[in-house]
């Protein structure tokens, strides 16, 4: 099976997850590439594409939908993966990409995990916290602590296991 793992990653969290997914795909004919290095006309040559991004203002980066839109022909199977600072992936980050893919292909699974929001400047984070009422501020500070260093070893192992189990089922 020919597999592509491709991703947009502004601050490196999604890239770490992509590498773990790539590790989980060993044994198959698998490529790992940042999305800007993917030639849209090459997409059709893959049986399965793992497509990933961080979540920014509730959406994945536009590079994902641009790639899908630029491809004349799409692979039949996609799997989405994302990292986000929220506790749960409650945001439909892939909404636009999904719409484009659904016409011709199947989204067979999704993986997500938390990613430390190191890309948000410290001063901005502090200012946001200061605007919150006391109880909410405490909650947000706890959340920040919990998020620190994510994706961690366990998250990355989960990503690898996810890829292995999904491939086994195909
Ligand atoms: C500009 C910006 C906007 C973000 N917006 C969101 C958001 O709407 N929801 C969320 O859960 N996380 C948000 N985050 C956190 C990122 O999704 C999270 O840190 C993710 O792991 C970043 O992935 P990356 O390191 O691959 O770029 C935002 C981060 C940045 C830098």
mmCIF file of N, CA and C and ligand atoms in Angstrom, residues 7-16 53-59 82-91 113-121 124 143 147 150-151, ligand 1:
data_model
loop_
_atom_site.group_PDB
_atom_site.id
_atom_site.type_symbol
_atom_site.label_atom_id
_atom_site.label_comp_id
_atom_site.label_asym_id
_atom_site.label_seq_id
_atom_site.Cartn_x
_atom_site.Cartn_y
_atom_site.Cartn_z
ATOM 1 N N UNK A 7 1.476 17.207 6.437
ATOM 2 C CA UNK A 7 0.964 18.027 7.538
ATOM 3 C C UNK A 7 1.368 19.486 7.381
ATOM 4 N N UNK A 8 0.574 20.359 8.024
ATOM 5 C CA UNK A 8 0.982 21.745 8.264
ATOM 6 C C UNK A 8 1.239 21.865 9.762
ATOM 7 N N UNK A 9 2.377 22.450 10.116
ATOM 8 C CA UNK A 9 2.696 22.605 11.537
ATOM 9 C C UNK A 9 3.417 23.928 11.752
ATOM 10 N N UNK A 10 2.761 24.841 12.456
ATOM 11 C CA UNK A 10 3.353 26.167 12.671
ATOM 12 C C UNK A 10 4.435 26.118 13.755
ATOM 13 N N UNK A 11 4.178 25.371 14.825
ATOM 14 C CA UNK A 11 5.124 25.397 15.954
ATOM 15 C C UNK A 11 5.691 24.009 16.294
ATOM 16 N N UNK A 12 5.439 23.021 15.436
ATOM 17 C CA UNK A 12 6.123 21.731 15.580
ATOM 18 C C UNK A 12 5.328 20.612 16.238
ATOM 19 N N UNK A 13 4.190 20.905 16.859
ATOM 20 C CA UNK A 13 3.441 19.838 17.550
ATOM 21 C C UNK A 13 2.881 18.801 16.567
ATOM 22 N N UNK A 14 2.259 19.284 15.522
ATOM 23 C CA UNK A 14 1.643 18.359 14.557
ATOM 24 C C UNK A 14 2.726 17.592 13.799
ATOM 25 N N UNK A 15 3.861 18.233 13.626
ATOM 26 C CA UNK A 15 4.978 17.535 12.968
ATOM 27 C C UNK A 15 5.405 16.322 13.803
ATOM 28 N N UNK A 16 5.438 16.483 15.132
ATOM 29 C CA UNK A 16 5.806 15.347 16.001
ATOM 30 C C UNK A 16 4.808 14.202 15.831
ATOM 31 N N UNK A 53 -2.894 18.879 10.654
ATOM 32 C CA UNK A 53 -2.625 20.307 10.898
ATOM 33 C C UNK A 53 -2.891 20.621 12.366
ATOM 34 N N UNK A 54 -2.268 21.707 12.849
ATOM 35 C CA UNK A 54 -2.707 22.279 14.109
ATOM 36 C C UNK A 54 -4.045 22.973 13.881
ATOM 37 N N UNK A 55 -4.728 23.294 14.965
ATOM 38 C CA UNK A 55 -5.992 24.039 14.844
ATOM 39 C C UNK A 55 -5.694 25.503 15.192
ATOM 40 N N UNK A 56 -6.055 26.399 14.267
ATOM 41 C CA UNK A 56 -5.795 27.832 14.450
ATOM 42 C C UNK A 56 -7.118 28.563 14.237
ATOM 43 N N UNK A 57 -7.551 29.302 15.257
ATOM 44 C CA UNK A 57 -8.853 29.972 15.185
ATOM 45 C C UNK A 57 -9.928 28.990 14.698
ATOM 46 N N UNK A 58 -9.950 27.822 15.322
ATOM 47 C CA UNK A 58 -10.964 26.783 15.099
ATOM 48 C C UNK A 58 -10.868 26.032 13.777
ATOM 49 N N UNK A 59 -9.846 26.306 12.961
ATOM 50 C CA UNK A 59 -9.731 25.632 11.665
ATOM 51 C C UNK A 59 -8.321 25.102 11.431
ATOM 52 N N UNK A 82 -4.953 15.968 13.915
ATOM 53 C CA UNK A 82 -4.779 17.368 14.322
ATOM 54 C C UNK A 82 -4.257 17.448 15.755
ATOM 55 N N UNK A 83 -3.678 18.603 16.071
ATOM 56 C CA UNK A 83 -3.359 18.921 17.470
ATOM 57 C C UNK A 83 -4.035 20.249 17.797
ATOM 58 N N UNK A 84 -4.445 20.395 19.040
ATOM 59 C CA UNK A 84 -5.230 21.563 19.460
ATOM 60 C C UNK A 84 -4.953 21.844 20.928
ATOM 61 N N UNK A 85 -5.167 23.103 21.330
ATOM 62 C CA UNK A 85 -4.896 23.472 22.724
ATOM 63 C C UNK A 85 -6.097 23.210 23.633
ATOM 64 N N UNK A 86 -7.256 23.004 23.033
ATOM 65 C CA UNK A 86 -8.448 22.746 23.849
ATOM 66 C C UNK A 86 -8.383 21.315 24.404
ATOM 67 N N UNK A 87 -9.121 21.086 25.483
ATOM 68 C CA UNK A 87 -9.079 19.766 26.114
ATOM 69 C C UNK A 87 -9.604 18.673 25.178
ATOM 70 N N UNK A 88 -10.702 18.977 24.530
ATOM 71 C CA UNK A 88 -11.303 18.037 23.567
ATOM 72 C C UNK A 88 -11.323 18.707 22.194
ATOM 73 N N UNK A 89 -11.355 17.879 21.153
ATOM 74 C CA UNK A 89 -11.450 18.441 19.798
ATOM 75 C C UNK A 89 -12.910 18.739 19.496
ATOM 76 N N UNK A 90 -13.443 19.790 20.090
ATOM 77 C CA UNK A 90 -14.865 20.089 19.902
ATOM 78 C C UNK A 90 -15.111 20.903 18.634
ATOM 79 N N UNK A 91 -14.024 21.409 18.062
ATOM 80 C CA UNK A 91 -14.176 22.270 16.882
ATOM 81 C C UNK A 91 -14.089 21.421 15.617
ATOM 82 N N UNK A 113 -4.909 15.070 19.204
ATOM 83 C CA UNK A 113 -4.400 15.142 20.577
ATOM 84 C C UNK A 113 -4.057 16.588 20.907
ATOM 85 N N UNK A 114 -3.723 16.829 22.174
ATOM 86 C CA UNK A 114 -3.448 18.197 22.597
ATOM 87 C C UNK A 114 -2.050 18.623 22.186
ATOM 88 N N UNK A 115 -1.915 19.923 21.949
ATOM 89 C CA UNK A 115 -0.611 20.492 21.610
ATOM 90 C C UNK A 115 -0.432 21.803 22.362
ATOM 91 N N UNK A 116 0.662 21.896 23.085
ATOM 92 C CA UNK A 116 0.989 23.102 23.858
ATOM 93 C C UNK A 116 0.925 24.332 22.943
ATOM 94 N N UNK A 117 0.246 25.373 23.408
ATOM 95 C CA UNK A 117 0.097 26.551 22.540
ATOM 96 C C UNK A 117 1.287 27.507 22.684
ATOM 97 N N UNK A 118 2.462 26.940 22.462
ATOM 98 C CA UNK A 118 3.684 27.726 22.567
ATOM 99 C C UNK A 118 3.746 28.847 21.526
ATOM 100 N N UNK A 119 2.927 28.703 20.450
ATOM 101 C CA UNK A 119 2.948 29.706 19.385
ATOM 102 C C UNK A 119 2.227 30.987 19.767
ATOM 103 N N UNK A 120 1.414 30.946 20.824
ATOM 104 C CA UNK A 120 0.701 32.154 21.253
ATOM 105 C C UNK A 120 1.655 32.937 22.169
ATOM 106 N N UNK A 121 1.976 34.185 21.811
ATOM 107 C CA UNK A 121 2.964 34.923 22.605
ATOM 108 C C UNK A 121 2.583 35.009 24.089
ATOM 109 N N UNK A 124 0.436 37.804 25.283
ATOM 110 C CA UNK A 124 -0.972 37.703 24.899
ATOM 111 C C UNK A 124 -1.708 36.743 25.830
ATOM 112 N N UNK A 143 -5.331 24.520 33.178
ATOM 113 C CA UNK A 143 -5.350 23.970 31.814
ATOM 114 C C UNK A 143 -3.984 24.174 31.141
ATOM 115 N N UNK A 147 -1.403 21.343 29.731
ATOM 116 C CA UNK A 147 -1.073 21.355 28.302
ATOM 117 C C UNK A 147 0.437 21.331 28.059
ATOM 118 N N UNK A 150 2.853 19.004 25.750
ATOM 119 C CA UNK A 150 2.069 18.142 24.856
ATOM 120 C C UNK A 150 2.381 18.497 23.390
ATOM 121 N N UNK A 151 2.402 17.574 22.478
ATOM 122 C CA UNK A 151 2.153 16.162 22.696
ATOM 123 C C UNK A 151 3.331 15.519 23.452
HETATM 124 C C1 LIG B 1 -2.550 31.587 16.181
HETATM 125 C C2 LIG B 1 -3.028 30.368 16.930
HETATM 126 C C3 LIG B 1 -4.380 30.107 17.024
HETATM 127 C C4 LIG B 1 -4.838 28.978 17.717
HETATM 128 N N1 LIG B 1 -6.185 28.718 17.794
HETATM 129 C C5 LIG B 1 -6.618 27.601 18.425
HETATM 130 C C6 LIG B 1 -8.021 27.267 18.471
HETATM 131 O O1 LIG B 1 -8.877 27.941 17.920
HETATM 132 N N2 LIG B 1 -8.395 26.161 19.158
HETATM 133 C C7 LIG B 1 -7.476 25.337 19.777
HETATM 134 O O2 LIG B 1 -7.887 24.336 20.381
HETATM 135 N N3 LIG B 1 -6.152 25.614 19.718
HETATM 136 C C8 LIG B 1 -5.707 26.718 19.077
HETATM 137 N N4 LIG B 1 -4.356 26.988 19.016
HETATM 138 C C9 LIG B 1 -3.396 26.038 19.604
HETATM 139 C C10 LIG B 1 -2.822 25.097 18.549
HETATM 140 O O3 LIG B 1 -3.856 24.427 17.844
HETATM 141 C C11 LIG B 1 -1.951 24.013 19.188
HETATM 142 O O4 LIG B 1 -0.926 24.586 19.947
HETATM 143 C C12 LIG B 1 -1.382 23.106 18.100
HETATM 144 O O5 LIG B 1 -0.724 22.019 18.720
HETATM 145 C C13 LIG B 1 -0.417 23.835 17.193
HETATM 146 O O6 LIG B 1 0.074 22.933 16.245
HETATM 147 P P1 LIG B 1 1.485 23.141 15.534
HETATM 148 O O7 LIG B 1 2.544 23.195 16.618
HETATM 149 O O8 LIG B 1 1.638 21.959 14.673
HETATM 150 O O9 LIG B 1 1.433 24.411 14.770
HETATM 151 C C14 LIG B 1 -3.895 28.109 18.340
HETATM 152 C C15 LIG B 1 -2.518 28.388 18.230
HETATM 153 C C16 LIG B 1 -2.083 29.499 17.540
HETATM 154 C C17 LIG B 1 -0.602 29.752 17.429
#
